[in-house]
Amino acid sequence: MTQSLKTQWFGNIRGDILSGILVAIALIPEAIAFSIIAGVDPMVGLYASFSIAVIIAFVGGRPGMISAATGAMALLMVPLVRDHGLEYLLAATILTGVIQILFGVFKVARVMKFIPRAVMIGFVNALAILIFMAQVPHFIGINNMTYLFVGITLAIIYIVPRFFKAIPAPLIALVVLTAVTIYSGFELRTVGDLGTISQTLPSFLLPDVPFNLETLSIIFPYSLALAIVGLLESLLTANIVDDMTDTTSDKNKEARGQGIANFVTGFFGGMAGCAMIGQSVINVKSGGRGRLSALVAGTFLMFLIIVLGNVVVQIPMPVLVGIMIMVSIGTFDWASFTYLKKAPKTDSIVMVATVAIVVYTHDLSIGVLAGVLLSAIFFVSKISKIKVEKRLLDATQYRVEGQLFFASVEDFLEKFDFDIEREKVIIDFTDAHIWDDSGVGAIDRVVLKFRENANEVEVTGLDAGSQKLVDQLAIFKSSNAKLPTH
């Protein structure tokens, strides 16, 4: 355990420090933009990003993953801030943390196994598209110099690593092009154009709201939504970082860590946040692997604001746009075009639907939940096909193949000929399984329907699970059994 913690903190010092610095710089415009989306002062997002990144470095379950203020969470806050103000948002942030801690304690992270691969691919691709779309207002239709700087930034990012890898190429682009902008006087939009940055540290405070049930009734729906969306995005991002680094992570510990980070952040004037796939990709691709990268990102972010605030506001937006375009390109799963051709049609539909819904709603949770629901519908449809073969031997035999449950009951009932009289009927379930009360009810109807015409009916071949269900629920085993009336 001690060795593992040592590796997580000090196994990649140089890579973690350099990537953390780059992430901190890239966090600033995003934190400001997300604050504007939520309708709060830019410092609320900046304080949140600082607090969450630092805390998650110590208590998170996925080393190398970056958590801060996010757009998905900001969108959920809009009605609460509009109707009740910042203080209620801070209270909701604290409650969000409590709910997420409980999610972690009760190991809700286990639900991740119910998210199909097609939904995961769709989630990643939709996020890549959203990251790119978020950059469009910052460089389309502004001026030619903006296009030039975006192009130069991308050229540095993709060409420099072929010759020099000691310092992350995005960091080189950021420092060099910021210096060029400051000393040349080129007309470019800067970070300062997004909002005012106060060069002050966050301070501890209690949200100025009444501590009563009325306040709880106001903030609880928002806190629950924030907790679910934040946890969903964090766990999906953790899976992506797991794949990128070929390592594993503790998802339940991550859930608790996200909760602790949000709980503390609410007391320091920050909004709720979660894992950021864009920043996590920047971190990993720039060499960040350990907990130190998140700690450096958070502390350097605050250092930039407090000490270098006057320089930070002069960082040209086209450079940050170029870095985020690199992130969107790196995030997008380009192999998914091949996947669309090779995968089953239902999986392809699920992936495309997930992308379309997320991009249309800008809500990752809605898209993922829709994808999971669609996958479930397709799965139920696929396994609900049931076959009943009739054989005329010493007795009339019906051999059932497939899964008998609520979705296959109607097809099952249509396979039987109830016109025969005074014969022996054998229904063989050797190649079938009964899953629920609807399945048992269907067997009841078949058996009792045959018995109405004085037929002798025998049900055979039930496996242990099916037999147990039939013994508990079946009506036909009773001597005075009759078909239920509806």
CSV table of C-alpha atoms in Angstrom, one decimal:
chain,number,residue,atom,x,y,z
A,1,MET,CA,0.0,0.0,0.0
A,2,THR,CA,2.8,2.4,1.0
A,3,GLN,CA,4.7,1.5,-2.2
A,4,SER,CA,1.6,2.1,-4.3
A,5,LEU,CA,1.0,5.5,-2.8
A,6,LYS,CA,4.7,6.4,-3.3
A,7,THR,CA,4.4,5.4,-7.0
A,8,GLN,CA,1.1,7.3,-7.4
A,9,TRP,CA,2.7,10.5,-6.0
A,10,PHE,CA,6.4,10.3,-7.0
A,11,GLY,CA,6.6,7.7,-9.7
A,12,ASN,CA,6.4,10.3,-12.5
A,13,ILE,CA,7.5,13.7,-11.0
A,14,ARG,CA,8.7,15.5,-14.1
A,15,GLY,CA,5.8,14.4,-16.3
A,16,ASP,CA,3.2,15.2,-13.6
A,17,ILE,CA,4.6,18.7,-12.9
A,18,LEU,CA,4.8,19.7,-16.6
A,19,SER,CA,1.4,18.3,-17.5
A,20,GLY,CA,-0.2,19.8,-14.4
A,21,ILE,CA,1.1,23.3,-15.3
A,22,LEU,CA,-0.4,22.9,-18.8
A,23,VAL,CA,-3.7,21.7,-17.4
A,24,ALA,CA,-3.8,24.7,-15.0
A,25,ILE,CA,-3.4,27.1,-17.8
A,26,ALA,CA,-6.1,25.4,-19.9
A,27,LEU,CA,-8.4,25.3,-16.9
A,28,ILE,CA,-8.7,29.1,-16.6
A,29,PRO,CA,-10.8,29.9,-19.7
A,30,GLU,CA,-13.0,26.9,-19.2
A,31,ALA,CA,-13.6,27.7,-15.5
A,32,ILE,CA,-14.5,31.2,-16.5
A,33,ALA,CA,-16.8,30.1,-19.4
A,34,PHE,CA,-18.6,27.5,-17.1
A,35,SER,CA,-19.2,30.2,-14.5
A,36,ILE,CA,-20.8,32.4,-17.2
A,37,ILE,CA,-23.0,29.5,-18.3
A,38,ALA,CA,-24.1,29.0,-14.7
A,39,GLY,CA,-24.8,32.7,-14.2
A,40,VAL,CA,-22.2,33.3,-11.5
A,41,ASP,CA,-19.0,35.4,-11.0
A,42,PRO,CA,-16.0,33.9,-12.9
A,43,MET,CA,-14.2,33.4,-9.5
A,44,VAL,CA,-16.8,30.8,-8.4
A,45,GLY,CA,-15.7,28.5,-11.2
A,46,LEU,CA,-12.0,29.3,-10.6
A,47,TYR,CA,-12.2,28.6,-6.9
A,48,ALA,CA,-14.1,25.4,-7.6
A,49,SER,CA,-11.5,24.2,-10.1
A,50,PHE,CA,-8.7,24.9,-7.6
A,51,SER,CA,-10.4,23.3,-4.6
A,52,ILE,CA,-11.7,20.2,-6.4
A,53,ALA,CA,-8.4,19.5,-8.3
A,54,VAL,CA,-6.3,19.7,-5.1
A,55,ILE,CA,-8.7,17.7,-2.9
A,56,ILE,CA,-9.3,15.0,-5.5
A,57,ALA,CA,-5.5,14.5,-5.8
A,58,PHE,CA,-5.5,13.2,-2.2
A,59,VAL,CA,-8.9,11.4,-2.0
A,60,GLY,CA,-9.7,10.3,-5.6
A,61,GLY,CA,-9.6,6.8,-6.9
A,62,ARG,CA,-8.1,7.5,-10.3
A,63,PRO,CA,-4.6,9.0,-10.3
A,64,GLY,CA,-3.9,11.2,-13.3
A,65,MET,CA,-7.6,12.2,-13.8
A,66,ILE,CA,-8.4,15.9,-13.6
A,67,SER,CA,-11.6,17.1,-11.8
A,68,ALA,CA,-12.8,20.7,-11.7
A,69,ALA,CA,-15.8,22.9,-12.7
A,70,THR,CA,-17.5,21.4,-15.8
A,71,GLY,CA,-20.0,22.5,-18.4
A,72,ALA,CA,-22.3,19.5,-17.8
A,73,MET,CA,-22.7,20.5,-14.2
A,74,ALA,CA,-22.9,24.2,-15.0
A,75,LEU,CA,-25.9,23.7,-17.3
A,76,LEU,CA,-27.8,22.0,-14.4
A,77,MET,CA,-27.2,25.0,-12.1
A,78,VAL,CA,-28.8,27.7,-14.4
A,79,PRO,CA,-32.4,27.5,-13.0
A,80,LEU,CA,-31.2,27.4,-9.4
A,81,VAL,CA,-28.9,30.4,-9.7
A,82,ARG,CA,-31.6,32.3,-11.7
A,83,ASP,CA,-34.4,31.7,-9.2
A,84,HIS,CA,-32.5,31.6,-5.9
A,85,GLY,CA,-29.0,33.0,-6.3
A,86,LEU,CA,-25.4,32.0,-5.5
A,87,GLU,CA,-25.9,31.2,-1.8
A,88,TYR,CA,-28.4,28.4,-2.6
A,89,LEU,CA,-25.9,27.1,-5.3
A,90,LEU,CA,-23.2,26.8,-2.6
A,91,ALA,CA,-25.6,25.0,-0.3
A,92,ALA,CA,-26.6,22.7,-3.2
A,93,THR,CA,-22.9,22.0,-3.8
A,94,ILE,CA,-22.4,20.9,-0.2
A,95,LEU,CA,-25.4,18.6,-0.4
A,96,THR,CA,-24.2,17.2,-3.8
A,97,GLY,CA,-21.0,16.2,-2.0
A,98,VAL,CA,-22.9,14.4,0.8
A,99,ILE,CA,-25.0,12.5,-1.8
A,100,GLN,CA,-21.9,11.4,-3.7
A,101,ILE,CA,-20.2,10.3,-0.6
A,102,LEU,CA,-23.2,8.1,0.1
A,103,PHE,CA,-23.1,6.8,-3.5
A,104,GLY,CA,-19.5,5.8,-2.8
A,105,VAL,CA,-20.2,4.2,0.6
A,106,PHE,CA,-23.1,2.1,-1.0
A,107,LYS,CA,-20.9,1.2,-4.0
A,108,VAL,CA,-23.2,2.7,-6.6
A,109,ALA,CA,-20.2,2.6,-9.0
A,110,ARG,CA,-21.2,-1.0,-9.7
A,111,VAL,CA,-23.9,0.3,-12.1
A,112,MET,CA,-21.0,1.1,-14.5
A,113,LYS,CA,-21.1,-2.5,-15.7
A,114,PHE,CA,-24.5,-1.9,-17.1
A,115,ILE,CA,-23.2,0.7,-19.6
A,116,PRO,CA,-22.6,-1.0,-22.9
A,117,ARG,CA,-19.5,-0.4,-25.0
A,118,ALA,CA,-21.5,1.2,-27.8
A,119,VAL,CA,-22.7,3.9,-25.2
A,120,MET,CA,-19.2,4.4,-24.0
A,121,ILE,CA,-18.0,5.0,-27.6
A,122,GLY,CA,-20.9,7.4,-28.2
A,123,PHE,CA,-20.2,9.3,-25.0
A,124,VAL,CA,-16.5,9.8,-25.9
A,125,ASN,CA,-17.3,10.9,-29.5
A,126,ALA,CA,-20.1,13.3,-28.3
A,127,LEU,CA,-17.8,14.8,-25.8
A,128,ALA,CA,-15.1,15.3,-28.4
A,129,ILE,CA,-17.7,17.1,-30.7
A,130,LEU,CA,-18.9,19.3,-27.8
A,131,ILE,CA,-15.3,20.3,-26.9
A,132,PHE,CA,-14.8,21.3,-30.5
A,133,MET,CA,-18.2,23.1,-30.7
A,134,ALA,CA,-17.3,25.1,-27.6
A,135,GLN,CA,-14.2,26.5,-29.3
A,136,VAL,CA,-16.1,27.7,-32.4
A,137,PRO,CA,-17.3,31.1,-31.0
A,138,HIS,CA,-13.7,31.9,-30.0
A,139,PHE,CA,-12.2,31.7,-33.5
A,140,ILE,CA,-14.8,31.7,-36.2
A,141,GLY,CA,-15.6,35.0,-37.8
A,142,ILE,CA,-13.2,37.1,-35.6
A,143,ASN,CA,-10.2,38.0,-37.8
A,144,ASN,CA,-7.5,36.4,-40.0
A,145,MET,CA,-4.9,36.7,-37.2
A,146,THR,CA,-7.0,34.5,-35.0
A,147,TYR,CA,-7.1,31.8,-37.7
A,148,LEU,CA,-3.3,32.1,-38.1
A,149,PHE,CA,-2.6,31.7,-34.4
A,150,VAL,CA,-4.9,28.6,-34.2
A,151,GLY,CA,-3.0,27.1,-37.2
A,152,ILE,CA,0.4,27.9,-35.7
A,153,THR,CA,-0.6,26.4,-32.3
A,154,LEU,CA,-1.7,23.2,-34.0
A,155,ALA,CA,1.5,23.1,-36.1
A,156,ILE,CA,3.6,23.4,-32.9
A,157,ILE,CA,1.5,20.8,-31.1
A,158,TYR,CA,1.8,18.1,-33.9
A,159,ILE,CA,5.3,18.9,-35.3
A,160,VAL,CA,7.5,19.8,-32.4
A,161,PRO,CA,7.1,16.4,-30.6
A,162,ARG,CA,8.8,14.8,-33.6
A,163,PHE,CA,12.1,16.6,-32.7
A,164,PHE,CA,11.7,17.6,-29.1
A,165,LYS,CA,9.8,15.9,-26.3
A,166,ALA,CA,11.4,17.2,-23.1
A,167,ILE,CA,8.6,19.8,-22.6
A,168,PRO,CA,4.9,19.2,-23.7
A,169,ALA,CA,4.3,20.8,-27.1
A,170,PRO,CA,1.1,22.5,-26.0
A,171,LEU,CA,3.0,24.2,-23.1
A,172,ILE,CA,5.6,25.4,-25.6
A,173,ALA,CA,2.9,26.8,-27.9
A,174,LEU,CA,1.2,28.6,-25.0
A,175,VAL,CA,4.4,30.3,-23.6
A,176,VAL,CA,5.9,31.3,-27.0
A,177,LEU,CA,2.7,32.6,-28.6
A,178,THR,CA,1.6,34.4,-25.5
A,179,ALA,CA,5.0,36.2,-25.5
A,180,VAL,CA,4.6,37.0,-29.2
A,181,THR,CA,1.2,38.4,-28.6
A,182,ILE,CA,2.2,40.6,-25.6
A,183,TYR,CA,5.3,42.1,-27.4
A,184,SER,CA,3.8,42.4,-30.9
A,185,GLY,CA,0.4,44.0,-30.0
A,186,PHE,CA,-1.5,41.7,-32.4
A,187,GLU,CA,-5.3,42.2,-32.2
A,188,LEU,CA,-6.4,39.0,-30.6
A,189,ARG,CA,-9.0,38.0,-28.0
A,190,THR,CA,-7.5,37.1,-24.6
A,191,VAL,CA,-8.5,35.3,-21.5
A,192,GLY,CA,-9.2,38.6,-19.9
A,193,ASP,CA,-12.1,39.2,-22.4
A,194,LEU,CA,-14.0,36.3,-20.8
A,195,GLY,CA,-14.4,37.9,-17.4
A,196,THR,CA,-12.7,39.7,-14.5
A,197,ILE,CA,-10.1,37.8,-12.4
A,198,SER,CA,-9.7,38.8,-8.7
A,199,GLN,CA,-6.3,38.1,-7.3
A,200,THR,CA,-7.5,36.8,-4.0
A,201,LEU,CA,-7.5,33.4,-2.2
A,202,PRO,CA,-10.8,31.7,-1.5
A,203,SER,CA,-12.0,32.0,2.2
A,204,PHE,CA,-14.1,29.7,4.3
A,205,LEU,CA,-17.8,30.6,4.5
A,206,LEU,CA,-21.2,29.2,5.4
A,207,PRO,CA,-23.9,29.6,2.7
A,208,ASP,CA,-26.2,32.4,3.7
A,209,VAL,CA,-29.4,30.4,3.5
A,210,PRO,CA,-32.0,29.4,6.1
A,211,PHE,CA,-31.2,25.9,7.5
A,212,ASN,CA,-34.7,24.5,7.2
A,213,LEU,CA,-36.8,22.0,5.3
A,214,GLU,CA,-37.9,24.7,2.8
A,215,THR,CA,-34.2,25.2,1.8
A,216,LEU,CA,-33.7,21.4,1.5
A,217,SER,CA,-36.8,21.1,-0.7
A,218,ILE,CA,-35.3,23.8,-3.0
A,219,ILE,CA,-31.8,22.4,-3.3
A,220,PHE,CA,-32.3,18.7,-3.1
A,221,PRO,CA,-33.6,18.1,-6.6
A,222,TYR,CA,-30.6,20.1,-8.0
A,223,SER,CA,-28.1,18.3,-5.7
A,224,LEU,CA,-29.4,14.9,-6.7
A,225,ALA,CA,-29.2,15.7,-10.4
A,226,LEU,CA,-25.7,17.2,-9.9
A,227,ALA,CA,-24.6,14.2,-7.9
A,228,ILE,CA,-25.8,11.7,-10.6
A,229,VAL,CA,-24.4,13.6,-13.6
A,230,GLY,CA,-21.1,14.4,-11.9
A,231,LEU,CA,-20.6,10.8,-10.8
A,232,LEU,CA,-21.6,9.4,-14.2
A,233,GLU,CA,-19.2,11.7,-16.1
A,234,SER,CA,-16.4,11.0,-13.5
A,235,LEU,CA,-16.8,7.2,-13.8
A,236,LEU,CA,-17.0,7.3,-17.5
A,237,THR,CA,-13.9,9.5,-17.7
A,238,ALA,CA,-12.1,7.2,-15.2
A,239,ASN,CA,-12.8,4.3,-17.6
A,240,ILE,CA,-11.3,6.2,-20.5
A,241,VAL,CA,-8.2,7.1,-18.5
A,242,ASP,CA,-8.0,3.5,-17.4
A,243,ASP,CA,-7.9,2.5,-21.1
A,244,MET,CA,-5.4,5.2,-22.1
A,245,THR,CA,-3.0,4.3,-19.3
A,246,ASP,CA,-3.6,0.6,-19.3
A,247,THR,CA,-4.2,0.7,-15.5
A,248,THR,CA,-7.2,0.2,-13.2
A,249,SER,CA,-8.8,2.5,-10.7
A,250,ASP,CA,-11.1,2.3,-7.6
A,251,LYS,CA,-14.5,3.6,-8.8
A,252,ASN,CA,-16.1,3.6,-5.4
A,253,LYS,CA,-13.2,5.5,-3.9
A,254,GLU,CA,-13.5,8.0,-6.8
A,255,ALA,CA,-17.2,8.4,-6.0
A,256,ARG,CA,-16.4,9.2,-2.4
A,257,GLY,CA,-13.5,11.4,-3.4
A,258,GLN,CA,-15.8,13.5,-5.8
A,259,GLY,CA,-18.2,13.8,-2.9
A,260,ILE,CA,-15.6,15.0,-0.4
A,261,ALA,CA,-14.2,17.5,-3.0
A,262,ASN,CA,-17.7,19.0,-3.7
A,263,PHE,CA,-18.6,19.1,0.0
A,264,VAL,CA,-15.5,21.1,0.9
A,265,THR,CA,-15.7,23.3,-2.2
A,266,GLY,CA,-19.2,24.6,-1.3
A,267,PHE,CA,-17.7,26.0,1.9
A,268,PHE,CA,-15.0,27.9,-0.1
A,269,GLY,CA,-17.3,29.7,-2.6
A,270,GLY,CA,-17.0,27.2,-5.4
A,271,MET,CA,-19.6,25.5,-7.6
A,272,ALA,CA,-20.0,21.7,-7.9
A,273,GLY,CA,-17.7,19.9,-10.3
A,274,CYS,CA,-16.6,16.5,-11.5
A,275,ALA,CA,-14.0,14.8,-13.7
A,276,MET,CA,-13.1,16.6,-17.0
A,277,ILE,CA,-12.4,14.4,-19.9
A,278,GLY,CA,-10.8,17.2,-22.0
A,279,GLN,CA,-8.4,18.2,-19.2
A,280,SER,CA,-7.8,14.5,-18.3
A,281,VAL,CA,-6.8,13.8,-21.9
A,282,ILE,CA,-4.5,16.8,-22.0
A,283,ASN,CA,-2.9,15.6,-18.7
A,284,VAL,CA,-2.4,12.0,-19.9
A,285,LYS,CA,-1.2,13.0,-23.4
A,286,SER,CA,1.3,15.5,-21.9
A,287,GLY,CA,2.8,12.8,-19.7
A,288,GLY,CA,0.7,13.1,-16.5
A,289,ARG,CA,0.0,9.8,-14.7
A,290,GLY,CA,0.0,10.3,-11.0
A,291,ARG,CA,-1.8,12.2,-8.2
A,292,LEU,CA,0.9,14.9,-8.3
A,293,SER,CA,-0.4,16.1,-11.7
A,294,ALA,CA,-3.9,17.0,-10.2
A,295,LEU,CA,-2.3,18.7,-7.2
A,296,VAL,CA,0.0,20.7,-9.4
A,297,ALA,CA,-2.9,21.7,-11.7
A,298,GLY,CA,-4.9,23.0,-8.8
A,299,THR,CA,-2.1,24.8,-7.0
A,300,PHE,CA,-0.6,26.3,-10.1
A,301,LEU,CA,-4.0,27.5,-11.2
A,302,MET,CA,-4.3,29.5,-8.0
A,303,PHE,CA,-0.6,30.6,-8.4
A,304,LEU,CA,-1.5,31.9,-11.8
A,305,ILE,CA,-4.5,33.8,-10.5
A,306,ILE,CA,-2.8,35.3,-7.4
A,307,VAL,CA,0.7,36.0,-8.6
A,308,LEU,CA,0.5,36.1,-12.4
A,309,GLY,CA,-3.1,37.3,-12.8
A,310,ASN,CA,-1.9,40.3,-15.0
A,311,VAL,CA,-0.1,37.9,-17.4
A,312,VAL,CA,-2.9,35.3,-17.4
A,313,VAL,CA,-5.4,37.7,-18.7
A,314,GLN,CA,-3.2,38.4,-21.7
A,315,ILE,CA,-3.0,34.7,-22.8
A,316,PRO,CA,-4.5,34.7,-26.4
A,317,MET,CA,-7.6,32.7,-26.8
A,318,PRO,CA,-6.6,31.3,-30.2
A,319,VAL,CA,-3.8,29.4,-28.5
A,320,LEU,CA,-6.1,27.8,-26.0
A,321,VAL,CA,-8.5,27.1,-28.8
A,322,GLY,CA,-5.8,25.3,-30.7
A,323,ILE,CA,-5.0,23.2,-27.6
A,324,MET,CA,-8.6,22.3,-27.1
A,325,ILE,CA,-9.0,21.3,-30.8
A,326,MET,CA,-6.1,19.0,-30.2
A,327,VAL,CA,-7.9,17.5,-27.3
A,328,SER,CA,-11.1,17.0,-29.3
A,329,ILE,CA,-9.2,15.3,-32.1
A,330,GLY,CA,-7.4,13.1,-29.5
A,331,THR,CA,-10.6,12.3,-27.7
A,332,PHE,CA,-12.6,11.3,-30.7
A,333,ASP,CA,-12.6,7.5,-31.3
A,334,TRP,CA,-11.7,7.5,-35.0
A,335,ALA,CA,-11.9,3.7,-35.1
A,336,SER,CA,-15.7,4.1,-34.4
A,337,PHE,CA,-16.2,4.6,-38.2
A,338,THR,CA,-14.9,1.0,-38.7
A,339,TYR,CA,-17.0,0.0,-35.7
A,340,LEU,CA,-20.2,1.3,-37.4
A,341,LYS,CA,-19.5,-1.1,-40.3
A,342,LYS,CA,-18.5,-4.2,-38.3
A,343,ALA,CA,-20.7,-4.0,-35.2
A,344,PRO,CA,-24.3,-5.4,-35.0
A,345,LYS,CA,-26.8,-2.9,-36.4
A,346,THR,CA,-28.4,-2.4,-33.0
A,347,ASP,CA,-25.0,-1.4,-31.5
A,348,SER,CA,-24.3,1.1,-34.3
A,349,ILE,CA,-27.8,2.6,-33.7
A,350,VAL,CA,-27.1,2.9,-30.0
A,351,MET,CA,-23.7,4.6,-30.6
A,352,VAL,CA,-25.1,7.1,-33.1
A,353,ALA,CA,-28.2,7.8,-30.9
A,354,THR,CA,-26.0,8.5,-27.9
A,355,VAL,CA,-23.8,11.0,-29.9
A,356,ALA,CA,-26.9,12.7,-31.4
A,357,ILE,CA,-28.7,13.1,-28.1
A,358,VAL,CA,-25.7,14.4,-26.2
A,359,VAL,CA,-24.8,16.9,-28.9
A,360,TYR,CA,-28.4,18.1,-29.2
A,361,THR,CA,-29.1,18.4,-25.5
A,362,HIS,CA,-25.5,19.3,-24.4
A,363,ASP,CA,-26.4,16.9,-21.5
A,364,LEU,CA,-24.1,13.9,-21.1
A,365,SER,CA,-26.4,12.2,-18.6
A,366,ILE,CA,-29.5,12.3,-20.9
A,367,GLY,CA,-27.5,10.8,-23.8
A,368,VAL,CA,-25.9,8.1,-21.8
A,369,LEU,CA,-29.2,7.1,-20.1
A,370,ALA,CA,-31.0,7.1,-23.5
A,371,GLY,CA,-28.2,4.9,-24.9
A,372,VAL,CA,-28.5,2.5,-22.0
A,373,LEU,CA,-32.3,2.4,-22.3
A,374,LEU,CA,-32.1,1.8,-26.1
A,375,SER,CA,-29.5,-1.0,-25.6
A,376,ALA,CA,-31.8,-2.6,-23.0
A,377,ILE,CA,-34.8,-2.4,-25.5
A,378,PHE,CA,-32.7,-4.0,-28.3
A,379,PHE,CA,-31.4,-6.7,-25.9
A,380,VAL,CA,-34.9,-7.6,-24.7
A,381,SER,CA,-36.2,-7.6,-28.2
A,382,LYS,CA,-33.3,-9.9,-29.2
A,383,ILE,CA,-33.7,-12.5,-26.4
A,384,SER,CA,-37.5,-12.4,-26.5
A,385,LYS,CA,-37.7,-14.6,-29.6
A,386,ILE,CA,-39.0,-18.0,-28.4
A,387,LYS,CA,-39.5,-21.2,-30.4
A,388,VAL,CA,-42.1,-23.8,-29.6
A,389,GLU,CA,-41.9,-27.0,-31.7
A,390,LYS,CA,-44.9,-29.4,-31.8
A,391,ARG,CA,-44.3,-33.2,-32.2
A,392,LEU,CA,-46.9,-36.0,-32.4
A,393,LEU,CA,-45.5,-39.1,-30.8
A,394,ASP,CA,-47.1,-41.3,-28.1
A,395,ALA,CA,-48.4,-37.9,-26.8
A,396,THR,CA,-48.6,-34.4,-28.1
A,397,GLN,CA,-45.2,-32.9,-27.3
A,398,TYR,CA,-44.3,-29.2,-27.3
A,399,ARG,CA,-40.5,-28.5,-27.1
A,400,VAL,CA,-39.8,-24.9,-25.9
A,401,GLU,CA,-36.5,-23.1,-26.8
A,402,GLY,CA,-35.6,-19.7,-25.5
A,403,GLN,CA,-36.2,-17.3,-22.7
A,404,LEU,CA,-39.8,-17.1,-21.3
A,405,PHE,CA,-40.5,-13.7,-19.6
A,406,PHE,CA,-42.8,-10.7,-20.0
A,407,ALA,CA,-41.6,-9.8,-23.5
A,408,SER,CA,-41.9,-13.3,-25.0
A,409,VAL,CA,-45.2,-14.4,-23.4
A,410,GLU,CA,-47.4,-13.4,-26.3
A,411,ASP,CA,-45.4,-15.3,-28.8
A,412,PHE,CA,-45.2,-18.3,-26.5
A,413,LEU,CA,-49.0,-18.5,-26.1
A,414,GLU,CA,-49.6,-18.3,-29.9
A,415,LYS,CA,-47.7,-21.5,-30.5
A,416,PHE,CA,-50.2,-23.9,-28.9
A,417,ASP,CA,-53.2,-25.7,-30.4
A,418,PHE,CA,-55.9,-25.8,-27.7
A,419,ASP,CA,-58.5,-27.7,-29.8
A,420,ILE,CA,-57.3,-31.2,-28.9
A,421,GLU,CA,-59.3,-33.2,-26.4
A,422,ARG,CA,-58.6,-36.1,-24.0
A,423,GLU,CA,-55.0,-36.5,-24.9
A,424,LYS,CA,-51.7,-36.4,-23.1
A,425,VAL,CA,-49.8,-33.2,-23.6
A,426,ILE,CA,-46.1,-32.8,-22.7
A,427,ILE,CA,-44.5,-29.4,-22.5
A,428,ASP,CA,-40.7,-29.7,-22.5
A,429,PHE,CA,-38.6,-26.8,-21.1
A,430,THR,CA,-35.2,-28.5,-21.4
A,431,ASP,CA,-33.9,-25.8,-23.7
A,432,ALA,CA,-35.8,-22.9,-22.1
A,433,HIS,CA,-35.6,-20.8,-18.9
A,434,ILE,CA,-38.4,-19.0,-17.1
A,435,TRP,CA,-37.4,-15.6,-15.7
A,436,ASP,CA,-40.4,-14.0,-14.1
A,437,ASP,CA,-44.0,-14.1,-12.9
A,438,SER,CA,-45.3,-13.3,-16.4
A,439,GLY,CA,-43.5,-16.5,-17.7
A,440,VAL,CA,-45.1,-18.6,-14.9
A,441,GLY,CA,-48.5,-17.0,-15.7
A,442,ALA,CA,-48.1,-18.0,-19.4
A,443,ILE,CA,-47.5,-21.6,-18.4
A,444,ASP,CA,-50.5,-21.5,-16.1
A,445,ARG,CA,-52.7,-20.3,-19.0
A,446,VAL,CA,-51.4,-23.0,-21.3
A,447,VAL,CA,-51.8,-25.9,-18.8
A,448,LEU,CA,-55.2,-24.8,-17.6
A,449,LYS,CA,-56.5,-24.2,-21.1
A,450,PHE,CA,-55.5,-27.7,-22.1
A,451,ARG,CA,-57.1,-29.1,-19.0
A,452,GLU,CA,-60.4,-27.5,-19.9
A,453,ASN,CA,-60.7,-30.1,-22.7
A,454,ALA,CA,-59.9,-33.0,-20.4
A,455,ASN,CA,-56.3,-33.3,-21.5
A,456,GLU,CA,-53.6,-34.6,-19.2
A,457,VAL,CA,-50.7,-32.1,-19.1
A,458,GLU,CA,-47.1,-32.7,-18.0
A,459,VAL,CA,-44.5,-29.9,-17.6
A,460,THR,CA,-41.0,-31.4,-17.9
A,461,GLY,CA,-37.3,-30.3,-18.2
A,462,LEU,CA,-37.4,-27.3,-15.9
A,463,ASP,CA,-34.0,-26.3,-14.7
A,464,ALA,CA,-33.4,-25.5,-11.0
A,465,GLY,CA,-34.1,-21.7,-11.3
A,466,SER,CA,-37.3,-22.2,-13.4
A,467,GLN,CA,-38.5,-25.0,-11.1
A,468,LYS,CA,-38.1,-22.9,-8.0
A,469,LEU,CA,-40.1,-20.0,-9.7
A,470,VAL,CA,-42.9,-22.4,-10.8
A,471,ASP,CA,-43.1,-24.0,-7.4
A,472,GLN,CA,-43.5,-20.5,-5.8
A,473,LEU,CA,-46.0,-18.9,-8.3
A,474,ALA,CA,-47.7,-21.5,-10.5
A,475,ILE,CA,-51.5,-22.0,-10.2
A,476,PHE,CA,-51.8,-25.1,-12.3
A,477,LYS,CA,-50.3,-27.3,-9.5
A,478,SER,CA,-53.4,-26.8,-7.3
A,479,SER,CA,-56.1,-29.4,-7.7
A,480,ASN,CA,-58.9,-26.8,-8.0
A,481,ALA,CA,-56.9,-24.5,-10.3
A,482,LYS,CA,-58.8,-22.3,-12.7
A,483,LEU,CA,-57.9,-19.8,-15.2
A,484,PRO,CA,-57.8,-16.3,-13.7
A,485,THR,CA,-60.5,-14.0,-14.9
A,486,HIS,CA,-59.6,-10.5,-16.2
